[in-house]
GROMACS .gro file of C-alpha atoms in nm:
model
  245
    1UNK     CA    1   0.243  -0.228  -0.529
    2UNK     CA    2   0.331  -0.011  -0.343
    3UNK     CA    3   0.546  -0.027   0.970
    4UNK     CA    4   0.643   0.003   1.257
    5UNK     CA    5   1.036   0.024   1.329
    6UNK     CA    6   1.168   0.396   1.317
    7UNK     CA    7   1.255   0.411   0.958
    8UNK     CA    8   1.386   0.714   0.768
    9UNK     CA    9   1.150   0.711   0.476
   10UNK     CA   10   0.982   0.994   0.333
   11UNK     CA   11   0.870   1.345   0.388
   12UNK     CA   12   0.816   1.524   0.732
   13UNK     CA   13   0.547   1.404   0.904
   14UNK     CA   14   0.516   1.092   0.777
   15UNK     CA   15   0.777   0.817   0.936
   16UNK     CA   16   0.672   0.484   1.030
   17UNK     CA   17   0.470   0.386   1.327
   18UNK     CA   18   0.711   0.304   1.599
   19UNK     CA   19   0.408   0.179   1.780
   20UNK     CA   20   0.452  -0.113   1.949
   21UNK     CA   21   0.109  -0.262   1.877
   22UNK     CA   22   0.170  -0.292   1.532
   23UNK     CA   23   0.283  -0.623   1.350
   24UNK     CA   24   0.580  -0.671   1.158
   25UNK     CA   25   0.748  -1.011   1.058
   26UNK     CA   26   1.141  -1.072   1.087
   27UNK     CA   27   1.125  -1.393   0.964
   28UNK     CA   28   1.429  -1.411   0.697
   29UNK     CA   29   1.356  -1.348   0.314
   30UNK     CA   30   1.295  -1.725   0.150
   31UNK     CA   31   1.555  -1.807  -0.090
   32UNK     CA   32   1.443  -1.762  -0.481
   33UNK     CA   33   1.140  -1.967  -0.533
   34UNK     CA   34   1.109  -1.901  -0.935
   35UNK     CA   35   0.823  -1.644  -1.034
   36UNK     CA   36   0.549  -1.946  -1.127
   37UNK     CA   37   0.608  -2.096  -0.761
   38UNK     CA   38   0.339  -2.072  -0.490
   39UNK     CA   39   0.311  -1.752  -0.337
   40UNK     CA   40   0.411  -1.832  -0.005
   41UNK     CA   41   0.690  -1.983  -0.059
   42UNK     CA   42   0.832  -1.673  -0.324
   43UNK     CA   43   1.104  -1.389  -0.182
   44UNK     CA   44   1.004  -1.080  -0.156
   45UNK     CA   45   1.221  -0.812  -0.405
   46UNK     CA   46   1.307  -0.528  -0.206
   47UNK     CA   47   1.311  -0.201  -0.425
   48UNK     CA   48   1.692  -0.205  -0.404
   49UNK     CA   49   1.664  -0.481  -0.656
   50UNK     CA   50   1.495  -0.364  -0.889
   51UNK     CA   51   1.582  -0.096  -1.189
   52UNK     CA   52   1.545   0.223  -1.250
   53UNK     CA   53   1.434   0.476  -1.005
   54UNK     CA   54   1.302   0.493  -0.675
   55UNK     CA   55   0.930   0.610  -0.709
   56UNK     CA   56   0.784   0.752  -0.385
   57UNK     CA   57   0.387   0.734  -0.543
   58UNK     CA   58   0.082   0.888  -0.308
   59UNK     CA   59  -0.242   0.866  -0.342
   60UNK     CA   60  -0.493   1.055  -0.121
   61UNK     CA   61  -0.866   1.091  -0.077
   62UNK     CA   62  -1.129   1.261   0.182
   63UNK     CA   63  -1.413   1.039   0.187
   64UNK     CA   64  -1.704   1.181   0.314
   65UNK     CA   65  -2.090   1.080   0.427
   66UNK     CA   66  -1.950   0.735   0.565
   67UNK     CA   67  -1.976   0.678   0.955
   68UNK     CA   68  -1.710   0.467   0.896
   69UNK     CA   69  -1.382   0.529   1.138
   70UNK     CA   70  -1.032   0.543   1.041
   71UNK     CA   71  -0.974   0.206   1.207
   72UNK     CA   72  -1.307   0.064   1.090
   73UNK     CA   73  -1.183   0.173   0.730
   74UNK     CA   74  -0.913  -0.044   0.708
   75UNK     CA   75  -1.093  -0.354   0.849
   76UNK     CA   76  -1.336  -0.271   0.580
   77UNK     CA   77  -1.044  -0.315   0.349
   78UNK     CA   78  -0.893  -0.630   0.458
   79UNK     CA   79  -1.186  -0.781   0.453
   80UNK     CA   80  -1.307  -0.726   0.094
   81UNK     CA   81  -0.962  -0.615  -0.100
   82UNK     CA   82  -1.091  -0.847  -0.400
   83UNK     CA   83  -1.399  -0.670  -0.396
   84UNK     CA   84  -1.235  -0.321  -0.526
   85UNK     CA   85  -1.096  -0.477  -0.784
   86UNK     CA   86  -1.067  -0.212  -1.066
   87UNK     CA   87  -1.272  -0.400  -1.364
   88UNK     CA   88  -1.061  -0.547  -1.636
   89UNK     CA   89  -0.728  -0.326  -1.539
   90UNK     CA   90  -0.674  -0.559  -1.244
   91UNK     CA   91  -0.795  -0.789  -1.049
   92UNK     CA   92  -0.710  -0.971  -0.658
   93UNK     CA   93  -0.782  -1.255  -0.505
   94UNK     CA   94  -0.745  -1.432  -0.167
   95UNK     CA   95  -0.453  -1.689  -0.211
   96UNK     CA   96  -0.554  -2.047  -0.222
   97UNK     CA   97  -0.646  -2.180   0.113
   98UNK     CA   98  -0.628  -1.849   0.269
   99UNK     CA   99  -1.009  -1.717   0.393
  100UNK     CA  100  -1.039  -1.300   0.470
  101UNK     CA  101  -0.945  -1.079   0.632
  102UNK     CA  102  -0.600  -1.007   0.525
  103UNK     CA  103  -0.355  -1.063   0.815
  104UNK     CA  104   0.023  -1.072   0.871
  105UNK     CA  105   0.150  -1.344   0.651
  106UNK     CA  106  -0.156  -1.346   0.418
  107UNK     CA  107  -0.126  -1.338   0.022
  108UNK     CA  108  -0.297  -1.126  -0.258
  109UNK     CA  109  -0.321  -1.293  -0.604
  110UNK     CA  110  -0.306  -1.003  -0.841
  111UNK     CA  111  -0.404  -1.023  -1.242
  112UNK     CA  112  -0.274  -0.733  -1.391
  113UNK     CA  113  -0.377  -0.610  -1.792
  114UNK     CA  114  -0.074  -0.673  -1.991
  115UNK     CA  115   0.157  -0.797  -1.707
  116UNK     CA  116  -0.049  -1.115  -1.625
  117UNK     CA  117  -0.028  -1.229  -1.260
  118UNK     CA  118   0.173  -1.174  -0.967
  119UNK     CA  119   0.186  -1.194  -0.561
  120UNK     CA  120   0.235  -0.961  -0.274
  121UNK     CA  121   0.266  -1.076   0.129
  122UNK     CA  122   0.083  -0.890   0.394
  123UNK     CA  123   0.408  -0.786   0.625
  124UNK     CA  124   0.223  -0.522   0.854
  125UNK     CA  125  -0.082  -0.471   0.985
  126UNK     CA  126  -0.163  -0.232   1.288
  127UNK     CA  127  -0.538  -0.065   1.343
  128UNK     CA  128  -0.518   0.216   1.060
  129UNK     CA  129  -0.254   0.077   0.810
  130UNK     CA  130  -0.119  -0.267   0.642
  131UNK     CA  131   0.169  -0.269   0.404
  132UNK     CA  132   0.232  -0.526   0.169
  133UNK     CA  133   0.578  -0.641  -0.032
  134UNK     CA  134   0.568  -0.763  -0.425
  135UNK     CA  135   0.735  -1.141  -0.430
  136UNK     CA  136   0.935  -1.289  -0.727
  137UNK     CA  137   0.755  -1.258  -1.030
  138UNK     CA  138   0.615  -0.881  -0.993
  139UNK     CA  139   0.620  -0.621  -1.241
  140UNK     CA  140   0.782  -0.366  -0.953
  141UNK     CA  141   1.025  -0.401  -0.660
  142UNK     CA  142   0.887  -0.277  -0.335
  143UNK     CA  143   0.635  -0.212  -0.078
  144UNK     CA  144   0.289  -0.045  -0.048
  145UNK     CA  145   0.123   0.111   0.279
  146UNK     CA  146  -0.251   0.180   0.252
  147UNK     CA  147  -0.342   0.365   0.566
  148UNK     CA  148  -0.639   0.613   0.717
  149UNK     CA  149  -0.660   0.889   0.916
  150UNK     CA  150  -0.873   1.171   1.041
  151UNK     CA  151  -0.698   1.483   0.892
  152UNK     CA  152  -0.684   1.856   1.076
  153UNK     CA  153  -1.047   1.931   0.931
  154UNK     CA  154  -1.162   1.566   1.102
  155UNK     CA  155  -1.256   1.456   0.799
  156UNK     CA  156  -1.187   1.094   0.674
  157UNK     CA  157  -0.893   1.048   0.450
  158UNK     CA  158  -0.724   0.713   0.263
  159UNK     CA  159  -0.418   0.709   0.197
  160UNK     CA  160  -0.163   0.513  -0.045
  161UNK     CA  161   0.207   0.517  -0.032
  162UNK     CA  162   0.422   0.270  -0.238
  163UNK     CA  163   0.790   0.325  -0.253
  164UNK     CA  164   0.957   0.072  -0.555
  165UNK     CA  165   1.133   0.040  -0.846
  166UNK     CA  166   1.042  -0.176  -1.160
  167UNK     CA  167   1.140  -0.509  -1.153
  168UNK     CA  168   1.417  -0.526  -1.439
  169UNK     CA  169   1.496  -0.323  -1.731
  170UNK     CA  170   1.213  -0.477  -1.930
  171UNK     CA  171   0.949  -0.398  -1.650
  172UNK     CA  172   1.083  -0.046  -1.699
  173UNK     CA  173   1.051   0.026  -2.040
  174UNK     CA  174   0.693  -0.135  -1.996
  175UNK     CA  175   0.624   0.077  -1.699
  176UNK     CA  176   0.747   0.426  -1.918
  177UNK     CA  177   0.522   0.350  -2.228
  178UNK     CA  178   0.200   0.234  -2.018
  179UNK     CA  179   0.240   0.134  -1.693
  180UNK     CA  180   0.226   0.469  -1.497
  181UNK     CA  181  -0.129   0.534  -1.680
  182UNK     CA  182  -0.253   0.196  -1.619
  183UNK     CA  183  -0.110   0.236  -1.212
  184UNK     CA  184  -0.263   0.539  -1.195
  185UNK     CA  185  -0.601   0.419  -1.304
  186UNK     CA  186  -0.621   0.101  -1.098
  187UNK     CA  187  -0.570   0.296  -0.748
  188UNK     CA  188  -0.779   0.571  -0.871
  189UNK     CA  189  -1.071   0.323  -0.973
  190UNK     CA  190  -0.951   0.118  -0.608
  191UNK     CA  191  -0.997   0.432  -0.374
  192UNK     CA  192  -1.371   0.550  -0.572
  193UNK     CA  193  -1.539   0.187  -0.535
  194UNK     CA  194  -1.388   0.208  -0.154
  195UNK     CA  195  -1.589   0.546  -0.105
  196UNK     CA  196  -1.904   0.399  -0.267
  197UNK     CA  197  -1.877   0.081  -0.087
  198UNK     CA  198  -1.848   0.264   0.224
  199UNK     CA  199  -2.163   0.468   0.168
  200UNK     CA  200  -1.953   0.763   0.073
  201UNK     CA  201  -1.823   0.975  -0.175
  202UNK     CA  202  -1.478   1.140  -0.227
  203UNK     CA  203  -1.461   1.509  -0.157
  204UNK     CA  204  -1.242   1.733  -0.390
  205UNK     CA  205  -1.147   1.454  -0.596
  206UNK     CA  206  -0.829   1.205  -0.545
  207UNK     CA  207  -0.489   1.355  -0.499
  208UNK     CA  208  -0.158   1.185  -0.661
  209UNK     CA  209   0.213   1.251  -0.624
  210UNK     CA  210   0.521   1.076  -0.735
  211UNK     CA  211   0.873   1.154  -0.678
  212UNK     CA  212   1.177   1.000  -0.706
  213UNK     CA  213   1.311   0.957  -0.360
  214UNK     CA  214   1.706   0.781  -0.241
  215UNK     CA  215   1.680   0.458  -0.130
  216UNK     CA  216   1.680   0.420   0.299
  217UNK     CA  217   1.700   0.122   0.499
  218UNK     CA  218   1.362   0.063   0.484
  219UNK     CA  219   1.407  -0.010   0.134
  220UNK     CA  220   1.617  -0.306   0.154
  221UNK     CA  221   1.523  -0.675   0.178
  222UNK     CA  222   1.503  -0.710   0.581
  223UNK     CA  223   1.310  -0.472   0.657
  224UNK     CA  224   0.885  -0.508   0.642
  225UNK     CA  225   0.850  -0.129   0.761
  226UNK     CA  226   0.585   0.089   0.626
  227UNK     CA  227   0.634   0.360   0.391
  228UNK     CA  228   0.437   0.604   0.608
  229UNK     CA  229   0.279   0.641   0.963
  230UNK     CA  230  -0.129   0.746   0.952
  231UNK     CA  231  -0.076   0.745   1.366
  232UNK     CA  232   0.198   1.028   1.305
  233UNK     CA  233  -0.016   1.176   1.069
  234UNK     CA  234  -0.329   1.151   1.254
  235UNK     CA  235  -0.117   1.261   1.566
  236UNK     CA  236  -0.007   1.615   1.393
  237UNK     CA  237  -0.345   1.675   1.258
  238UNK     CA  238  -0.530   1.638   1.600
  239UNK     CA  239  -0.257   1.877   1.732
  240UNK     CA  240  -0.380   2.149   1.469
  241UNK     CA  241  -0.691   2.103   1.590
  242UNK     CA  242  -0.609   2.177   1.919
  243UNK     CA  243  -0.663   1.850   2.038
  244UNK     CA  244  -0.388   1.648   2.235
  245UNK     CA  245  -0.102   1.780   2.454
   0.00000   0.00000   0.00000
């Protein structure tokens, strides 16, 4: 839930933002705080801790009739990330003492149906993508990039990426009978109030992928990478459009 560095994640097209603009933290993982401690002071739980598989998940979008920018997206999104809060499936919140937007080092308070609450840390944040990592107490094991480019058409598109595991064995019988429907539903319901908040609407509906992946070095407890690059991305596309060198 779920950059920059070169990392070897993922499918072509799609590696990390070696940019050096971006922000990352290499401050050391905090020893074991106990899942009902205060968020900041919880590890994070790298997907190689957790059980199960490695899910690569995507989630895409083209929103359209926003004037909105790529980078003007995302600002939209650290800003009011409470505010697309999916109804009763789940629900975030600023951590105490914490005021918007979401920065590097920032919490998310998350109340999820039938899993009850949980934390992730802001670990990246560069001008089209954040990532964040799921602390002790988590249902899943791993990190999330939520990112925004303008694709080879020049239209507008949102982006997801998480790449984790389930937190334990329990977490992953939970996840098999209902979790994937209920994940599903939260970052479909996420992406459509984005679109409408942004004046917009989604063109050609949202587009989801999962796939189990092998675990890289970007997977492991050190490293607060994202799990994909919209500048790469955004790069390739303005080079089909016969923009760029």
């Amino acid at each position: 839930m779920t950059s920059p560095g070169s990392s070897p994640d993922s499918s072509p097209g799609s590696s990390p933002d070696s940019s050096p603009d971006a922000l990352t933290t290499d401050a050391p993982v905090d020893a074991p705080a106990g899942a009902d401690a205060p968020a900041h002071v919880k590890a994070v739980t790298p997907a190689t801790d957790g059980a199960g598989p490695l899910l690569q998940r995507d989630y895409r979008a083209i929103i359209e009739g926003t004037p909105l920018t790529p980078q003007e997206l995302i600002r939209k999104v650290l800003a009011d990330f409470p505010s697309l809060s999916p109804g009763g499936l789940a629900s975030f919140s600023f951590h105490e003492g914490e005021a918007p937007p979401l920065t590097l080092n920032s919490h998310l308070n998350i109340l999820i149906l039938a899993a009850g609450r949980c934390d992730v840390r802001i670990v990246h944040v560069d001008e089209l993508s954040f990532t964040m990592r799921t602390l002790e107490g988590h249902p899943e094991a791993g990190r999330i990039t939520m990112g925004a480019y303008w694709d080879a058409s020049a239209r507008l598109v949102f982006h997801i990426r998480s790449r984790a595991r389930t937190a334990d064995a329990l977490h992953l019988l939970g996840y098999q009978v209902f979790g994937k429907a209920l994940q599903k539903s939260v970052w479909f319901a996420f992406i459509e109030r984005l679109a409408e908040t942004c004046g917009g609407w989604i063109h050609g509906g949202i587009h989801e992928d999962t796939e189990e992946v092998a675990d890289t070095m970007s997977d492991e407890a050190h490293m607060d990478t994202a799990t994909f690059s919209p500048a790469k991305v955004a790069e390739a596309a303005a080079l089909l459009r016969g923009e760029g060198n």
